[in-house]
Every structure is written in C-alpha cells, then in structure tokens.
Amino acid sequence: MFAPQFGYHRASSVAEAGELLRSNPGAKLLAGGHSLIPVLKLRLAAPPALIDIGRLAELRGIAVDGGSLRLGALTTHAELAASPELQRHAPALAQAASVIGDPAVRNRGTIGGNVAHADPASDLPTVLVALGAAFEIAGAGGERTVPAAEFFQGMMATALGDGDLLTAVVLPARPPGQGQAYVKFAHPASRYAVIGVAAALTVSDGACTAAAVAVGGLVPVPLRAPSVEGALAGGPVAADALAAAADRVAADLGDDLIGDVFASAEYRRAVAAVWVRRALEAAAQAA
Amino acid sequence: MSAKIFGSGIRRREDPRLVTGSATYTDDITLPGMVYAAMLRSPHAHARIRSIDTAAAAAAPGVLAVYTGADTAEALAPVPTAWLLPDSDLQVADYPAIARDTVRYVGDIVAVVVAESRYQAYDAVDLVAVDYEPLPAVVDPELASRPGAPQIHDGIAGNQALHWTVAGGDVEAAFASADVVVEERIVQQRLIPNAMETRSAVARFTRASGELTLWNTTQNPHIARFICSAVTGVPEDRLRVIAPEVGGGFGSKIAVYPADFVTVFCAMRLGRPVKWTETRSENYQATTHGRDHVQQVELAATRDGRITGLRCSVWAGLGAYLSTAAPGIPTILHGLMLSGVYDIPAVKEDVYGIYTNATPVEAYRGAGRPEATFMLERLVDRLAGELGLDPAEVRRRNLIPRFEDGHPVVTGLTYDSGDYPAALEKLLAHAGYDRLRAEQAAARERGRHLGIGLATYVEICGLGPSQVAGAIGFQGGLWESAIVRFHPSGKVHVFIGASPHGQGEETTFAQIVASEVGVSPDDVKVFHGDTDNTPMGWGTYGSRTTAVGGAALALTARKIKEKAKIVAAHLLEAAVEDMDYEDGNFFVKGSPDRGKTIQDIALMANVSWNMPEGVESGLEASTFYDPPNFTFPFGAHLAVVEVHPETGQVDLLRYVALDDCGPQINPVIVAGQVHGGVVQGIGQALWEEAVYDESGQLVSGTMLDYALPRADRLPEIEVLSTVTPSPHHPIGVKGVGEAGTIASTVTVYNAVMDALRPFRVGAVTMPLTPERVWRAIQEAQGG
C-alpha cells in the first residue's frame, strides 16, 4: 500500500496539462485519483510522473445548452447524482452516478477519470453508450469529438492516445416522453457492476416509439443491445412485451463474457435478461 | 444512583476518543530514531528456496539492513503453539519466524528490510531476488489428508496435525436403532477476520539495560510477553508489552506472530526502534484466518422427532503452521459443544486437524462454536423436513428443560444454568412465528419465496478453570486479576489483566465498581493493556473478559467494601456488626444521615490518621479469580429472507436475536456486541469467503473481492434477551462478545434453505451467493 516514487506536476490550464503530458512520456493524469491511486499503491503500475489536473476550473460544471448537456470532465459522481439538470435531462446518468462505490468515492471520483479508465465493470460508460454521448478530447493536433460507441475500444482501452486529455462529455437531453433507467447487479464487495443495464424508452400512447438499451459489466466494452431495441420499437410497453424483448439480449452479448469467482460468465449470460427486463420496466415506468 | 448503575445503558467512555480520531494505536507510536521494517513474503503457496540475493536491496537508498532466515535462525526460537492438545497425537511442525529452506503459504516471511522510511523499505523489498522452486500445493483440508497429497512438513504423515475424538453414550446403537437418519456435508469456508486496524508492532531495545518494549496490537499482552520472552530470549522482567488502542481483533490478535518477533529481532540487532505495520493486502495473506472446516454429519432420531444420536467427522484446516491457540479451536471449543441445547444421549466426533498450504487458522469470533452450532441446527432442520414437522416443534421436543444450577451433558461438560424453552418461546412470540408461516404460505401463492430460519444455541464462555486449562493442554492459566485503588479524594483506579479492545469494558467495569461500592462510574478509571502497570491476566478472547475479569473485579470491590465498613465503624465508634450500607454510605443501623461516605473513608484510609487496630493504611484490594466452571450463554435466533429464484439473489428481510448472557451490566453495550456478532455471522452465510485457487494463491486478496457485510444489505436487528444468571459467578454474568456469531450463520442459512424447499435443492455451499443459489435451483430442476 505504498506507491513507488513518481514525479508530480500540477497543471494550471488544459493547455499546460497537454504540454506536460507530451513532455513527460508515460505520465498519467491525476483527477479524482480513485482508479489511479489504488493501482499505484498496489504497485501494479509505476508511471514516472503524475500530472494533476484536479484544480482546473475550466473542466468543471454541468451546462445545458438547448437540446444537449455538457459535463466537464472533473464533474464528480456526487455532483452528477445531485444535479437537478441531470435528473431532469439524463436521469439514467444521475442514477448510475448515485450507485457508484460509496459516498467517499462519489465525492472524489470524476466522470472524466471514470470513462478514461474504461473499467468494464464501471457504471457510467454503459449509460453513456445507451444515451449516445460523445467525448471532447484535447490532443496535440487540436480538439476532436469522439462518439461513445467509438470511444470505448476494449477492456481499459479507449480512443484516448498519448498526449490526449478528455475535457468534457456531451449528451443529448432527454426528449419528451422518454423514460430512462439504470439498474445494476452490484458486486457485494467492490460495488462495481457485475451486470449493468441502461435503458431509454420513448413511449407514446402506450407504445414504444424508440428504444436505446446498453449492457455493461459482463462484457469487455459496454454494448448496445440491438435485438432488444428492435423487439421493443413500435410495440407495447406491457410487462410481457418487455420481458420478451429482454430475452433477446442473449443474441447481443457476443462470445466474450467476463466471469470471476463471484459470478461466472455462464451465470451472467443466463441472468442478463432478468436485469435487462428490470431496466426496461423501470424505464417504461419513468416514461 | 449507584444501585441503578448496574444495568444502565450509559454511553461508552471509549467512544469520544475513537470517533474523533484521537486514540493512539500502535502505528501512531513514533519514537526518536525509529526506522521501518517491511516483510518480503512468499508469492508461492509451497516452494523450495534455492537462493536469496539481498545485495541490491541492501544497497538501496535508506536501507539499514536486510535479514533472512539464516540471520534469525539462531536468534529466534521457533514460533510456538500454546495449546498442546493431549490425546490427539499432536504433531507440532517447526515454525521459523523467517522461512529457511521452504515456504509453505503465500505470505510466509522470506526476508525483512529495515530502512529509514516506509517507502524506502517497500522499494527495497522489491529488490530482494529469491530463486524459488515451486512445489505442489494443497489448500483443501480434506484433500490434504488424502494419500498422495503434497507433503507439507517432513515427518508429518498425511499432513495430520492432530486427531481428536469426543464421544459419549452408545452412538453405534443409537444409529442402529434410529427410525430416521439425516446427514449433510457442510463446508465452513475460510474467513478473514478483518479487524479495522491491521497488525502492527513497534519494538524498542535499550542495550544499556537490556530492556525491550514492544507496542503491539494484541488481545492478550501478558501472553504476548510470555511467548515473546521465550522466542527472543529477553527475560520476562525486562520485557514490557503495551497494547495501546487496539482496533478490533475477533481472534486474529490472539496469536503472537512471526512478524512481531522479526520486528523485535531487527530492533535488537540495529539498536534502533523499529516499526512494522502490515498493509491490508498483507493482513489478508498473513494474519490468521478463521473456520475452514469440512464436516460430514449424521443425526439419528425417532419417528416423533426425538434426537437419539449425532455422529460426525470434521477435517479442520489449520493452515501451514500451528498458530498460538489453533489446536484447541476445532476440538475443545467445538466438539465439547456438540450436543448444544438438547439432551442427546449419544454423540461421537472425530476431528482431523490438517496442515494445508494456506494462512494459519486461529480463533475467529465464536471460534469452534459457530461451526458446532451450524452442524447441529442444520441437521435439526433436516430432521424437521424429513419428518414433515415444523422446525420450531422439533426443537421444542428436544430442548433441555430449565435448570438453575448445573446440567451435565453427554460431552462431559456441566452447563451452569439455562432456560432454553423460555428463550425459544419468547423469540417465537416476538417474531410472530405462526403469522410469519402464514405470510410465507400466502407469498408462495403469489410466486414469492420467503424463508424462515431458526436456530437455538448454547456456547462455552468464561474460559475457564485453570485446572481444566492444564488438563486440556492450554499452556497457561485462565484466571484473571484486578486491583482496585482508591485515591484520597475518592477517585478510583482499576487495573486489570485482561485487555479489552473495543468491547467497552472501560465503561462496564466502572459500572461494576460503581454498583458495588457506591461511587459514580465517572470516578472510576480502568487501566489495561500494559504489562508493566497491570496485574497478570490471560487476555481478552472467548467472551471471557467480563465473565472472568469482571468476577475478579466484583470480588475486589467487595473486599474494598468490607474494609470500608470496618474503617467506618471505627470512625463512628460503632461495632462492625452494627453497620449498614446503602449507595456508598456506611452508617450505624437506623442512622443513615450520620454515616460516612466511601469518599470520606477513602480519605481517612489514605491519610491513615485514625485507623482501626490491625487494619492497613490505604484503600486498595486485589483478587485473583479462577472460575469454578465455564459459563454457558445461550439464545435463539430467527431470520426471514426472500430468495429470487430467477437470479438466486437473497434479501435478508428480518433478523431477531434473543441472547441470554445473564444479567446485563450495560444493555446498550450488550446490544452492540450482539449487532456486531450477528452481522459477522450473516457475513459468513451470505458474502464472505477466503478463496484460494488450486495453486494456493489467495484470490480474494483485497476488499474489492472479499465481501464484508454492509449496512445497506442488512435489516434492523431486533435484539431480545432473557436473564438467567450463572450460579457460580459473583454477579451472574456469562459473556456476550461472541453470542451473535454463534447462531446467526446457521439461522440465515436455514432461512434460505427454507425458502428453497419448493425446489428440493440439496446443500448449497456458503457463502450463498446468487450464482450458487441459482445453480442449486437449476440443478434441482434438472436444468
């Protein structure tokens, strides 16, 4: 529990953080530190330097602009969970943020650090994939925006390259008639998602006019569930219809499922549909 | 006031310093010139050490020394076990503080680095190069006992550390004539005690005087001094052990550990104070674990549900070496409690204590008794299911009737007092048992699967008569001592040999003194945990501190009261036999308004201007109390769960605990002890497990993997009690530290199995994770 030696730099602007990243090969960005510090303390990594971006005010805050939300990368999970804007415009994200870890983790951990770490058992990426979020990245060659579906590339692997700094997450505000939900089967020790499901159902006159469903936790990268979405679109949101749609998730999971001592891949595959159904029911209820 | 202070739920005086962070733990001790030790621990469960190269580590910045087993071999005697169980063919394996040729579990110490800072020490540990030749490993105790299993210690065949038997009555006849026999194979998984404070030692050796001071997170500083003296050669009179604030133990701080001796060794070699504090990862690997039984149990009964016999074999994993109290846990503290709260005419148990390539096993809250209670109470539920009887009714038919002064049982023990039927009936009435069964049936109609679990228990506490300790091979006494000293102003200092570490005896012991001699508890300060300023005592474990130490204290307070009465009579110019006493006031019968208070007497005894003939100055007394028997707390617990068959998830909906620990000195503290114990027991049923893979790697090596109970998964615990005093104890108390854990694991397990009855599943291995429950349902359904 004692980290190896590392250099420390505190950036005073996003631009300076980028320069420090590029002039310190192998350096890691330090925001909330809730993924990075344990890795250092367990001596699983020994980066030569940390670049502290934790005090960059320009990376903070939640802004609503017309039909979209912009979340600064340093916005903490606690801020996400407590935000009235988020509860109104992206309630699934607020819900997911409220069930990360425990209060201490939520007070320190940030959305930027969370998605950049891309832990497959994390909660926020699943919601961001379902809601069609995009990520603003400041890199050596300027700024660019990457959609969530392209951002998450593998277990703990993202579109972020050397010298890149994630500055914000943007996502569309909830349209009228859309209900959202995030449910998770939490690991009893870590509280990471063994299975996490995000659902957004737009309902009109008892029928589902649009559906977005993503699953995480049991797959290396959060996945949209097109079979489930297809079964829902145009159909009723009655319990049996939701259950039938949820059962389709098996076709969307692929072959590469995560398993561990607590919950095997086989078990997770077998019960995934139950958790999808619970998410669909909650989303339909909220619509 | 004083008459009511016994039984009053006053606040714990320990808490302000604990909750404000101002308590001093071992790791808070900082001494001039202090340096830091870090242990290099084996990454292999079983390997030969071909060579160790310490040169790079020794040359690293800040490093003072690197020592290996070759350095400590001469200086440190083997780590001893303190329970040499007789009639068990006990095989004590050599247990070097630092491994020499062979490592036998992941966490065995291979080398120690001492450096100016902790960071430098850990950096240098990474530079020690060890060439290992991995050997086959075995971690399952039953597998380790089979022919062909890897041999862990030379000359110890079958890895068998001990084979112990308890038997009473004609068990063969009982089974031969039984109407019904039920059986089950039960695995009591390995648990990690998880004290909030990890282990720590600070050693200071003064060469000029040859004096060693060891600050240590221990439950028993006097035992630690005794053993540390034997291992390091520092004479007991020059060795002072201080247990500062100790952040929980649950049994894991009974043992005196290799790392403690190594820290002492470093301090003596270097002439500088040395601190060692384990990391949480190190705690998981190297601080003792609990449970680890494989049990094969059979119960014989008549058609109408009367239990006629119990027969079992237990393979108890003891880990790679015998920890301090290890041999007695799965034997004496387990097998003797086999018949529980029932009159069972015949029992037999064979216990095989087995070496494995895993962390040594010690006492863990309950220590043998939860494992015994589980076997019996699980089989009673099986019997109920087999006979189609209600589990409560089967228990009713077998409970020992009320007794007030001694009831012998088939294992040879004599229980002190008990009213098991009253406990069960009060529990059932409070819980609304019949209504719960009706709700359960209605819920099943609606497709919900509720389960109701019951367990009754009795445990053996208040260890114990020292003569018995000797007979069962415990290498120490089991008495306790107390000194009560009144200062001139009437304020009181109490010195005890036991060493509470979270249980609250600084408060309850002040209440004992207050209630006996009529001072305010605020005027009583309790000292413990320092071998230089407390009298000898054998430690805090086995729910014995209040049961034994509290008795010593109550008797001491009574001596004070007797002396005070003599002094008061003298001052009032009255005969002693004419004196009366009430609430701290000593007076001539009929004249309470002209009495002498205990404070008046404390002043007069201390200034000693006018003492009675032949009475010594001062107001101080001491007692060595050796109990005539153990105490036997008991109770009955009930849990309600809901199982979700589609995922296997279990929700604990309700928990009711009835515990009878005799008269309660402080019911709030009793409830706190019950809460903590119940939750730890629930943890075993539902969440906790030290998982090793086949090569002996600890897979559940961090708190991300090892699931401790969390408040949001638990219902409000409903705490009930009955009060049955122990007939042989001066104030009747029996001890409550472990009560909650004894019954709660099997109570919750029985509840889950009750919910699963429609699916006709077999046994499910603990912890009852969603996947295990789901698989059991799938298999039962042929899925």
Short mmCIF file of N, CA, C and O in Angstrom, two decimals, chain B residues 322-394:
data_model
loop_
_atom_site.label_atom_id
_atom_site.label_comp_id
_atom_site.label_asym_id
_atom_site.label_seq_id
_atom_site.Cartn_x
_atom_site.Cartn_y
_atom_site.Cartn_z
N LEU B 322 0.95 -24.17 13.07
CA LEU B 322 0.00 -24.07 14.17
C LEU B 322 0.12 -22.70 14.83
O LEU B 322 1.12 -22.39 15.46
N SER B 323 -0.92 -21.90 14.70
CA SER B 323 -0.96 -20.62 15.37
C SER B 323 -1.15 -20.82 16.88
O SER B 323 -1.37 -21.95 17.35
N THR B 324 -1.08 -19.74 17.63
CA THR B 324 -0.97 -19.81 19.09
C THR B 324 -2.01 -20.72 19.76
O THR B 324 -1.69 -21.57 20.57
N ALA B 325 -3.30 -20.53 19.41
CA ALA B 325 -4.35 -21.31 20.07
C ALA B 325 -4.97 -22.34 19.13
O ALA B 325 -5.95 -22.99 19.50
N ALA B 326 -4.41 -22.49 17.95
CA ALA B 326 -5.07 -23.24 16.88
C ALA B 326 -5.56 -24.65 17.26
O ALA B 326 -6.69 -25.00 16.93
N PRO B 327 -4.75 -25.47 17.94
CA PRO B 327 -5.21 -26.85 18.14
C PRO B 327 -6.49 -26.96 18.98
O PRO B 327 -7.24 -27.92 18.85
N GLY B 328 -6.77 -25.98 19.83
CA GLY B 328 -7.93 -26.07 20.71
C GLY B 328 -9.23 -25.61 20.09
O GLY B 328 -10.31 -25.91 20.61
N ILE B 329 -9.14 -24.89 18.96
CA ILE B 329 -10.35 -24.27 18.41
C ILE B 329 -11.32 -25.31 17.83
O ILE B 329 -12.49 -25.34 18.20
N PRO B 330 -10.84 -26.17 16.90
CA PRO B 330 -11.80 -27.12 16.30
C PRO B 330 -12.05 -28.34 17.18
O PRO B 330 -12.78 -29.25 16.76
N THR B 331 -11.45 -28.37 18.36
CA THR B 331 -11.56 -29.55 19.22
C THR B 331 -12.33 -29.18 20.50
O THR B 331 -13.54 -29.35 20.56
N ILE B 332 -11.59 -28.63 21.46
CA ILE B 332 -12.20 -28.32 22.76
C ILE B 332 -13.38 -27.36 22.61
O ILE B 332 -14.47 -27.58 23.15
N LEU B 333 -13.17 -26.28 21.88
CA LEU B 333 -14.20 -25.25 21.78
C LEU B 333 -15.29 -25.63 20.79
O LEU B 333 -16.27 -24.92 20.62
N HIS B 334 -15.13 -26.74 20.12
CA HIS B 334 -16.07 -27.17 19.08
C HIS B 334 -16.76 -28.47 19.49
O HIS B 334 -17.97 -28.52 19.69
N GLY B 335 -15.95 -29.50 19.67
CA GLY B 335 -16.50 -30.83 19.91
C GLY B 335 -17.26 -30.94 21.22
O GLY B 335 -18.24 -31.68 21.32
N LEU B 336 -16.81 -30.19 22.24
CA LEU B 336 -17.50 -30.30 23.52
C LEU B 336 -18.88 -29.68 23.49
O LEU B 336 -19.71 -29.92 24.37
N MET B 337 -19.15 -28.85 22.46
CA MET B 337 -20.46 -28.21 22.35
C MET B 337 -21.39 -28.95 21.39
O MET B 337 -22.44 -28.43 21.00
N LEU B 338 -21.01 -30.17 21.06
CA LEU B 338 -21.70 -30.93 20.02
C LEU B 338 -23.19 -31.11 20.26
O LEU B 338 -23.99 -31.08 19.33
N SER B 339 -23.58 -31.31 21.52
CA SER B 339 -24.98 -31.63 21.78
C SER B 339 -25.84 -30.39 22.00
O SER B 339 -27.06 -30.50 22.12
N GLY B 340 -25.20 -29.22 22.03
CA GLY B 340 -25.95 -27.97 22.05
C GLY B 340 -26.96 -27.90 23.18
O GLY B 340 -26.68 -28.28 24.32
N VAL B 341 -28.14 -27.38 22.84
CA VAL B 341 -29.17 -27.14 23.86
C VAL B 341 -30.08 -28.35 24.04
O VAL B 341 -31.11 -28.25 24.69
N TYR B 342 -29.68 -29.48 23.48
CA TYR B 342 -30.57 -30.65 23.50
C TYR B 342 -29.99 -31.75 24.39
O TYR B 342 -28.78 -31.87 24.55
N ASP B 343 -30.87 -32.55 24.92
CA ASP B 343 -30.43 -33.75 25.63
C ASP B 343 -30.26 -34.85 24.60
O ASP B 343 -31.22 -35.53 24.24
N ILE B 344 -29.04 -34.99 24.09
CA ILE B 344 -28.75 -36.03 23.11
C ILE B 344 -27.99 -37.13 23.83
O ILE B 344 -26.94 -36.86 24.42
N PRO B 345 -28.49 -38.35 23.81
CA PRO B 345 -27.87 -39.39 24.65
C PRO B 345 -26.53 -39.90 24.11
O PRO B 345 -25.74 -40.44 24.90
N ALA B 346 -26.28 -39.76 22.82
CA ALA B 346 -25.04 -40.35 22.29
C ALA B 346 -24.46 -39.46 21.20
O ALA B 346 -25.18 -39.05 20.29
N VAL B 347 -23.18 -39.16 21.32
CA VAL B 347 -22.50 -38.38 20.28
C VAL B 347 -21.11 -38.95 20.06
O VAL B 347 -20.52 -39.57 20.94
N LYS B 348 -20.62 -38.72 18.87
CA LYS B 348 -19.21 -39.04 18.60
C LYS B 348 -18.73 -38.14 17.49
O LYS B 348 -19.43 -37.93 16.50
N GLU B 349 -17.56 -37.58 17.71
CA GLU B 349 -16.96 -36.74 16.66
C GLU B 349 -15.49 -37.06 16.55
O GLU B 349 -14.79 -37.14 17.56
N ASP B 350 -15.03 -37.22 15.31
CA ASP B 350 -13.61 -37.30 15.02
C ASP B 350 -13.19 -36.01 14.36
O ASP B 350 -13.78 -35.62 13.34
N VAL B 351 -12.20 -35.35 14.93
CA VAL B 351 -11.69 -34.12 14.33
C VAL B 351 -10.27 -34.39 13.84
O VAL B 351 -9.42 -34.85 14.61
N TYR B 352 -10.07 -34.11 12.57
CA TYR B 352 -8.73 -34.22 12.00
C TYR B 352 -8.23 -32.81 11.73
O TYR B 352 -8.80 -32.09 10.90
N GLY B 353 -7.21 -32.39 12.45
CA GLY B 353 -6.59 -31.09 12.20
C GLY B 353 -5.51 -31.27 11.16
O GLY B 353 -4.60 -32.08 11.33
N ILE B 354 -5.63 -30.52 10.07
CA ILE B 354 -4.81 -30.80 8.90
C ILE B 354 -3.99 -29.58 8.50
O ILE B 354 -4.51 -28.47 8.41
N TYR B 355 -2.70 -29.82 8.26
CA TYR B 355 -1.86 -28.76 7.68
C TYR B 355 -2.22 -28.57 6.21
O TYR B 355 -2.45 -29.55 5.49
N THR B 356 -2.29 -27.32 5.78
CA THR B 356 -2.52 -27.00 4.37
C THR B 356 -1.58 -25.88 3.96
O THR B 356 -1.00 -25.21 4.83
N ASN B 357 -1.47 -25.63 2.68
CA ASN B 357 -0.61 -24.53 2.19
C ASN B 357 -1.41 -23.23 2.17
O ASN B 357 -1.61 -22.62 1.11
N ALA B 358 -1.86 -22.85 3.32
CA ALA B 358 -2.67 -21.64 3.43
C ALA B 358 -2.33 -20.94 4.73
O ALA B 358 -1.63 -21.49 5.59
N THR B 359 -2.83 -19.73 4.87
CA THR B 359 -2.58 -18.92 6.06
C THR B 359 -3.01 -19.67 7.32
O THR B 359 -4.07 -20.31 7.33
N PRO B 360 -2.21 -19.62 8.38
CA PRO B 360 -2.62 -20.30 9.62
C PRO B 360 -4.00 -19.85 10.10
O PRO B 360 -4.39 -18.70 9.92
N VAL B 361 -4.71 -20.80 10.69
CA VAL B 361 -6.07 -20.56 11.17
C VAL B 361 -6.02 -20.40 12.69
O VAL B 361 -5.31 -21.12 13.37
N GLU B 362 -6.78 -19.46 13.19
CA GLU B 362 -6.87 -19.20 14.63
C GLU B 362 -8.33 -19.10 15.02
O GLU B 362 -9.22 -19.32 14.21
N ALA B 363 -8.53 -18.70 16.25
CA ALA B 363 -9.87 -18.35 16.71
C ALA B 363 -10.40 -17.22 15.84
O ALA B 363 -9.67 -16.30 15.48
N TYR B 364 -11.65 -17.30 15.48
CA TYR B 364 -12.34 -16.19 14.85
C TYR B 364 -13.71 -16.13 15.52
O TYR B 364 -14.38 -17.15 15.63
N ARG B 365 -14.08 -14.96 15.97
CA ARG B 365 -15.31 -14.72 16.76
C ARG B 365 -16.26 -15.92 16.78
O ARG B 365 -16.86 -16.28 15.78
N GLY B 366 -16.35 -16.54 17.93
CA GLY B 366 -17.13 -17.76 18.08
C GLY B 366 -16.25 -18.98 18.19
O GLY B 366 -16.50 -19.87 19.00
N ALA B 367 -15.20 -19.03 17.34
CA ALA B 367 -14.10 -19.99 17.48
C ALA B 367 -14.53 -21.42 17.80
O ALA B 367 -14.44 -21.87 18.94
N GLY B 368 -15.01 -22.13 16.81
CA GLY B 368 -15.38 -23.54 17.01
C GLY B 368 -16.84 -23.72 17.34
O GLY B 368 -17.46 -24.71 16.93
N ARG B 369 -17.42 -22.79 18.08
CA ARG B 369 -18.82 -22.92 18.49
C ARG B 369 -19.81 -22.64 17.36
O ARG B 369 -20.80 -23.36 17.23
N PRO B 370 -19.55 -21.62 16.52
CA PRO B 370 -20.45 -21.46 15.37
C PRO B 370 -20.44 -22.69 14.48
O PRO B 370 -21.48 -23.11 13.96
N GLU B 371 -19.26 -23.31 14.33
CA GLU B 371 -19.15 -24.48 13.48
C GLU B 371 -19.91 -25.66 14.08
O GLU B 371 -20.46 -26.49 13.35
N ALA B 372 -19.92 -25.75 15.42
CA ALA B 372 -20.67 -26.83 16.07
C ALA B 372 -22.16 -26.55 16.01
O ALA B 372 -22.97 -27.44 15.71
N THR B 373 -22.54 -25.30 16.30
CA THR B 373 -23.95 -24.94 16.27
C THR B 373 -24.53 -25.14 14.87
O THR B 373 -25.66 -25.60 14.71
N PHE B 374 -23.73 -24.80 13.87
CA PHE B 374 -24.20 -24.95 12.49
C PHE B 374 -24.54 -26.40 12.19
O PHE B 374 -25.63 -26.71 11.67
N MET B 375 -23.65 -27.31 12.56
CA MET B 375 -23.88 -28.73 12.26
C MET B 375 -25.19 -29.19 12.87
O MET B 375 -26.03 -29.80 12.21
N LEU B 376 -25.33 -28.88 14.14
CA LEU B 376 -26.48 -29.40 14.88
C LEU B 376 -27.78 -28.75 14.38
O LEU B 376 -28.77 -29.44 14.09
N GLU B 377 -27.77 -27.45 14.26
CA GLU B 377 -29.00 -26.74 13.90
C GLU B 377 -29.39 -26.96 12.44
O GLU B 377 -30.55 -26.91 12.08
N ARG B 378 -28.41 -27.21 11.63
CA ARG B 378 -28.70 -27.55 10.23
C ARG B 378 -29.39 -28.92 10.17
O ARG B 378 -30.36 -29.13 9.46
N LEU B 379 -28.83 -29.85 10.94
CA LEU B 379 -29.37 -31.22 10.90
C LEU B 379 -30.74 -31.28 11.56
O LEU B 379 -31.60 -32.07 11.15
N VAL B 380 -30.98 -30.44 12.55
CA VAL B 380 -32.31 -30.40 13.17
C VAL B 380 -33.33 -29.94 12.13
O VAL B 380 -34.44 -30.49 12.03
N ASP B 381 -32.97 -28.96 11.31
CA ASP B 381 -33.89 -28.53 10.25
C ASP B 381 -34.10 -29.64 9.23
O ASP B 381 -35.20 -29.84 8.71
N ARG B 382 -33.02 -30.36 8.92
CA ARG B 382 -33.15 -31.50 8.00
C ARG B 382 -34.13 -32.54 8.56
O ARG B 382 -34.95 -33.09 7.84
N LEU B 383 -33.97 -32.76 9.85
CA LEU B 383 -34.83 -33.74 10.51
C LEU B 383 -36.30 -33.29 10.43
O LEU B 383 -37.19 -34.08 10.11
N ALA B 384 -36.52 -32.01 10.68
CA ALA B 384 -37.88 -31.48 10.61
C ALA B 384 -38.45 -31.70 9.21
O ALA B 384 -39.60 -32.13 9.05
N GLY B 385 -37.62 -31.41 8.19
CA GLY B 385 -38.08 -31.59 6.82
C GLY B 385 -38.39 -33.05 6.52
O GLY B 385 -39.40 -33.37 5.89
N GLU B 386 -37.54 -33.94 7.02
CA GLU B 386 -37.70 -35.36 6.77
C GLU B 386 -38.99 -35.89 7.40
O GLU B 386 -39.68 -36.73 6.83
N LEU B 387 -39.30 -35.35 8.59
CA LEU B 387 -40.47 -35.84 9.32
C LEU B 387 -41.72 -35.04 9.03
O LEU B 387 -42.80 -35.36 9.53
N GLY B 388 -41.59 -33.97 8.26
CA GLY B 388 -42.73 -33.13 7.99
C GLY B 388 -43.21 -32.36 9.21
O GLY B 388 -44.38 -32.01 9.34
N LEU B 389 -42.28 -32.09 10.12
CA LEU B 389 -42.62 -31.33 11.34
C LEU B 389 -42.11 -29.90 11.20
O LEU B 389 -41.18 -29.62 10.45
N ASP B 390 -42.72 -29.02 11.96
CA ASP B 390 -42.24 -27.64 11.99
C ASP B 390 -40.88 -27.60 12.70
O ASP B 390 -40.72 -28.24 13.75
N PRO B 391 -39.92 -26.84 12.17
CA PRO B 391 -38.59 -26.78 12.81
C PRO B 391 -38.65 -26.31 14.26
O PRO B 391 -37.85 -26.76 15.10
N ALA B 392 -39.58 -25.42 14.57
CA ALA B 392 -39.70 -24.97 15.96
C ALA B 392 -40.17 -26.12 16.85
O ALA B 392 -39.71 -26.27 17.99
N GLU B 393 -41.07 -26.94 16.33
CA GLU B 393 -41.62 -28.04 17.11
C GLU B 393 -40.56 -29.11 17.38
O GLU B 393 -40.48 -29.64 18.49
N VAL B 394 -39.73 -29.40 16.39
CA VAL B 394 -38.66 -30.37 16.63
C VAL B 394 -37.73 -29.88 17.73
O VAL B 394 -37.30 -30.65 18.59
#
